[in-house]
mmCIF file of C-alpha atoms in Angstrom:
data_model
loop_
_atom_site.group_PDB
_atom_site.id
_atom_site.type_symbol
_atom_site.label_atom_id
_atom_site.label_comp_id
_atom_site.label_asym_id
_atom_site.label_seq_id
_atom_site.Cartn_x
_atom_site.Cartn_y
_atom_site.Cartn_z
ATOM 1 C CA MET A 1 -11.660 -1.328 35.504
ATOM 2 C CA SER A 2 -14.918 0.479 34.780
ATOM 3 C CA MET A 3 -16.718 0.134 31.454
ATOM 4 C CA ARG A 4 -15.912 3.784 30.670
ATOM 5 C CA ALA A 5 -12.186 3.231 31.323
ATOM 6 C CA GLN A 6 -12.200 0.084 29.171
ATOM 7 C CA GLN A 7 -13.910 1.967 26.341
ATOM 8 C CA MET A 8 -11.392 4.824 26.567
ATOM 9 C CA THR A 9 -8.464 2.346 26.506
ATOM 10 C CA SER A 10 -9.987 0.537 23.528
ATOM 11 C CA ASN A 11 -10.575 3.825 21.684
ATOM 12 C CA ALA A 12 -6.971 4.877 22.349
ATOM 13 C CA ALA A 13 -5.735 1.577 20.884
ATOM 14 C CA ARG A 14 -7.926 2.057 17.810
ATOM 15 C CA ARG A 15 -6.465 5.539 17.292
ATOM 16 C CA SER A 16 -2.867 4.493 17.924
ATOM 17 C CA VAL A 17 -2.659 2.220 14.878
ATOM 18 C CA PRO A 18 -3.762 4.897 12.362
ATOM 19 C CA GLY A 19 -1.570 7.384 14.250
ATOM 20 C CA PHE A 20 1.401 5.077 13.775
ATOM 21 C CA PHE A 21 0.740 4.898 10.011
ATOM 22 C CA LEU A 22 0.539 8.686 9.852
ATOM 23 C CA ALA A 23 3.779 9.075 11.846
ATOM 24 C CA VAL A 24 5.571 6.669 9.495
ATOM 25 C CA GLY A 25 4.243 8.679 6.543
ATOM 26 C CA VAL A 26 5.621 11.907 8.036
ATOM 27 C CA ALA A 27 8.993 10.235 8.728
ATOM 28 C CA CYS A 28 9.153 8.998 5.121
ATOM 29 C CA LEU A 29 8.237 12.462 3.816
ATOM 30 C CA VAL A 30 10.976 14.104 5.877
ATOM 31 C CA ALA A 31 13.574 11.462 4.943
ATOM 32 C CA ALA A 32 12.743 11.640 1.237
ATOM 33 C CA THR A 33 12.803 15.447 1.292
ATOM 34 C CA VAL A 34 16.200 15.485 3.016
ATOM 35 C CA GLY A 35 17.400 12.973 0.412
ATOM 36 C CA GLY A 36 16.235 15.198 -2.437
ATOM 37 C CA HIS A 37 13.175 13.145 -3.440
ATOM 38 C CA LEU A 38 10.244 15.367 -2.462
ATOM 39 C CA ALA A 39 7.847 13.767 -4.971
ATOM 40 C CA LEU A 40 8.559 10.268 -3.623
ATOM 41 C CA GLY A 41 8.087 11.570 -0.077
ATOM 42 C CA LEU A 42 4.721 13.096 -0.959
ATOM 43 C CA VAL A 43 3.564 9.878 -2.633
ATOM 44 C CA THR A 44 4.686 7.796 0.354
ATOM 45 C CA PHE A 45 3.015 10.169 2.803
ATOM 46 C CA GLY A 46 -0.180 10.079 0.688
ATOM 47 C CA ILE A 47 -0.258 6.279 0.718
ATOM 48 C CA MET A 48 0.260 6.157 4.475
ATOM 49 C CA ALA A 49 -2.386 8.861 5.038
ATOM 50 C CA VAL A 50 -4.910 6.886 2.972
ATOM 51 C CA CYS A 51 -4.102 3.736 4.983
ATOM 52 C CA SER A 52 -4.536 5.727 8.199
ATOM 53 C CA LEU A 53 -7.893 7.094 7.056
ATOM 54 C CA ALA A 54 -9.039 3.606 6.038
ATOM 55 C CA LEU A 55 -8.176 2.320 9.523
ATOM 56 C CA VAL A 56 -10.075 5.173 11.175
ATOM 57 C CA LEU A 57 -13.134 4.360 9.080
ATOM 58 C CA LEU A 58 -12.744 0.637 9.789
ATOM 59 C CA GLY A 59 -12.573 1.423 13.498
ATOM 60 C CA ARG A 60 -16.071 2.839 13.346
ATOM 61 C CA ARG A 61 -17.747 0.064 11.366
ATOM 62 C CA SER A 62 -15.711 -3.145 11.483
ATOM 63 C CA GLU A 63 -16.243 -5.434 14.454
ATOM 64 C CA THR A 64 -13.121 -7.361 13.435
ATOM 65 C CA TYR A 65 -10.922 -4.258 13.587
ATOM 66 C CA GLN A 66 -12.501 -3.207 16.872
ATOM 67 C CA ARG A 67 -11.879 -6.623 18.415
ATOM 68 C CA LEU A 68 -8.288 -6.809 17.116
ATOM 69 C CA THR A 69 -7.423 -3.463 18.703
ATOM 70 C CA GLU A 70 -8.929 -4.229 22.115
ATOM 71 C CA LYS A 71 -6.527 -4.241 25.044
ATOM 72 C CA ALA A 72 -7.252 -7.938 25.668
ATOM 73 C CA PRO A 73 -8.897 -9.476 22.582
ATOM 74 C CA ASP A 74 -10.615 -12.815 22.986
ATOM 75 C CA GLU A 75 -8.812 -15.986 21.932
ATOM 76 C CA ARG A 76 -10.178 -16.022 18.370
ATOM 77 C CA PHE A 77 -9.186 -12.440 17.579
ATOM 78 C CA ALA A 78 -5.808 -12.822 19.300
ATOM 79 C CA ARG A 79 -5.148 -15.788 16.990
ATOM 80 C CA ILE A 80 -6.316 -13.824 13.927
ATOM 81 C CA GLY A 81 -3.953 -10.981 14.862
ATOM 82 C CA GLY A 82 -1.054 -13.385 15.415
ATOM 83 C CA LEU A 83 -1.648 -15.124 12.094
ATOM 84 C CA ALA A 84 -1.876 -11.769 10.324
ATOM 85 C CA TRP A 85 1.520 -10.758 11.748
ATOM 86 C CA ALA A 86 2.983 -14.134 10.781
ATOM 87 C CA GLY A 87 1.635 -13.765 7.239
ATOM 88 C CA THR A 88 3.069 -10.270 7.005
ATOM 89 C CA GLY A 89 6.461 -11.585 8.106
ATOM 90 C CA ILE A 90 6.356 -14.343 5.498
ATOM 91 C CA VAL A 91 5.476 -11.928 2.690
ATOM 92 C CA LEU A 92 8.201 -9.466 3.715
ATOM 93 C CA THR A 93 10.808 -12.215 4.058
ATOM 94 C CA LEU A 94 9.945 -13.699 0.663
ATOM 95 C CA GLY A 95 10.040 -10.233 -0.911
ATOM 96 C CA HIS A 96 13.471 -9.554 0.531
ATOM 97 C CA LEU A 97 14.681 -13.006 -0.473
ATOM 98 C CA GLY A 98 13.514 -12.380 -4.050
ATOM 99 C CA ALA A 99 15.226 -8.982 -4.091
ATOM 100 C CA PHE A 100 18.423 -10.535 -2.692
ATOM 101 C CA ILE A 101 18.454 -13.225 -5.393
ATOM 102 C CA GLY A 102 17.705 -10.596 -8.050
ATOM 103 C CA GLU A 103 20.612 -8.469 -6.826
ATOM 104 C CA LEU A 104 22.952 -11.472 -6.946
ATOM 105 C CA ALA A 105 21.771 -12.373 -10.455
ATOM 106 C CA SER A 106 22.496 -8.790 -11.549
ATOM 107 C CA GLY A 107 26.082 -9.089 -10.363
ATOM 108 C CA ARG A 108 25.642 -6.914 -7.268
ATOM 109 C CA SER A 109 26.384 -7.815 -3.654
ATOM 110 C CA GLY A 110 22.780 -8.225 -2.491
ATOM 111 C CA ASP A 111 23.064 -5.588 0.230
ATOM 112 C CA PRO A 112 20.888 -4.590 2.109
ATOM 113 C CA TYR A 113 18.545 -7.457 1.282
ATOM 114 C CA PHE A 114 21.015 -10.016 2.616
ATOM 115 C CA TRP A 115 20.771 -8.462 6.077
ATOM 116 C CA PHE A 116 16.968 -8.502 6.044
ATOM 117 C CA VAL A 117 16.927 -12.181 5.065
ATOM 118 C CA ALA A 118 19.658 -13.093 7.579
ATOM 119 C CA THR A 119 17.831 -11.216 10.352
ATOM 120 C CA ALA A 120 14.576 -12.998 9.472
ATOM 121 C CA ALA A 121 16.286 -16.415 9.554
ATOM 122 C CA ILE A 122 18.014 -15.754 12.880
ATOM 123 C CA THR A 123 14.815 -14.348 14.392
ATOM 124 C CA TYR A 124 12.782 -17.362 13.244
ATOM 125 C CA ILE A 125 15.264 -19.854 14.685
ATOM 126 C CA SER A 126 15.483 -17.886 17.945
ATOM 127 C CA PHE A 127 11.715 -17.743 18.373
ATOM 128 C CA VAL A 128 11.299 -21.460 17.610
ATOM 129 C CA ALA A 129 13.947 -22.297 20.222
ATOM 130 C CA LEU A 130 12.534 -19.876 22.803
ATOM 131 C CA LEU A 131 8.886 -20.821 22.327
ATOM 132 C CA SER A 132 9.512 -24.572 22.244
ATOM 133 C CA ARG A 133 11.572 -24.295 25.434
ATOM 134 C CA ARG A 134 8.879 -22.246 27.172
ATOM 135 C CA THR A 135 6.188 -24.703 26.039
ATOM 136 C CA LEU A 136 8.134 -27.683 27.361
ATOM 137 C CA GLU A 137 8.846 -25.863 30.645
ATOM 138 C CA ALA A 138 5.140 -25.032 31.025
ATOM 139 C CA ILE A 139 4.179 -28.664 30.458
ATOM 140 C CA ALA A 140 6.824 -29.864 32.902
ATOM 141 C CA SER A 141 5.779 -27.345 35.568
ATOM 142 C CA ASN A 142 2.214 -28.720 35.422
ATOM 143 C CA GLY A 143 3.554 -32.085 36.582
ATOM 144 C CA THR A 144 2.388 -33.944 33.492
ATOM 145 C CA GLU A 145 4.578 -36.550 31.867
ATOM 146 C CA LEU A 146 5.550 -36.167 28.257
ATOM 147 C CA ARG A 147 4.856 -38.997 25.858
ATOM 148 C CA GLN A 148 8.067 -40.703 24.852
ATOM 149 C CA SER A 149 7.037 -42.086 21.469
ATOM 150 C CA PRO A 150 8.578 -39.963 18.691
ATOM 151 C CA ASP A 151 5.467 -40.235 16.532
ATOM 152 C CA GLU A 152 3.246 -38.805 19.276
ATOM 153 C CA GLY A 153 5.215 -35.589 19.788
ATOM 154 C CA PRO A 154 6.163 -33.770 22.997
ATOM 155 C CA TYR A 155 2.660 -33.279 24.345
ATOM 156 C CA PRO A 156 1.109 -34.519 27.568
ATOM 157 C CA PRO A 157 -0.943 -37.702 27.264
ATOM 158 C CA PRO A 158 -4.692 -37.277 26.845
ATOM 159 C CA SER A 159 -6.622 -37.343 30.092
ATOM 160 C CA THR A 160 -8.881 -40.287 30.752
ATOM 161 C CA GLY A 161 -12.042 -40.604 32.764
ATOM 162 C CA PRO A 162 -12.611 -43.005 35.704
ATOM 163 C CA SER A 163 -13.540 -45.851 33.357
ATOM 164 C CA GLY A 164 -10.361 -45.426 31.279
ATOM 165 C CA ASP A 165 -12.175 -43.799 28.397
ATOM 166 C CA LEU A 166 -10.881 -40.511 27.001
ATOM 167 C CA ALA A 167 -12.399 -37.571 28.841
ATOM 168 C CA ALA A 168 -14.436 -35.193 26.724
#
């Protein structure tokens, strides 16, 4: 792919994130208006528009934001993005868990917070099972033996050099 095509793809990715925030703001405005809460819809749209504008401005100046929105970010920025999503999931799950407990303490059923927490728990367990299976399959397909000692974990043994020393 030419440098020009890569730059256009990267620019499109940088614009898609603020565009998504703006689209969510419009959807919230429409939903709140239909529900009879125009003021809440305007506030929500305003918050999302400010977030969108902040991302557009970050896209011009922040190397971190530019690297995170590349089509294929390097390993460091891919890890930063993954950890940011994981942190977001933790915060949202804890918020919903707190709301669920608060609803129960108030004598209500806990809906819809129960479903958010249950979905988060099921998703977490599913991803742990899927990713651990894929990791073990990848190790096995490389032809490396797994260490059997429970305190060493399911990782291939370290490689050694010709003299038996650990390879650097």
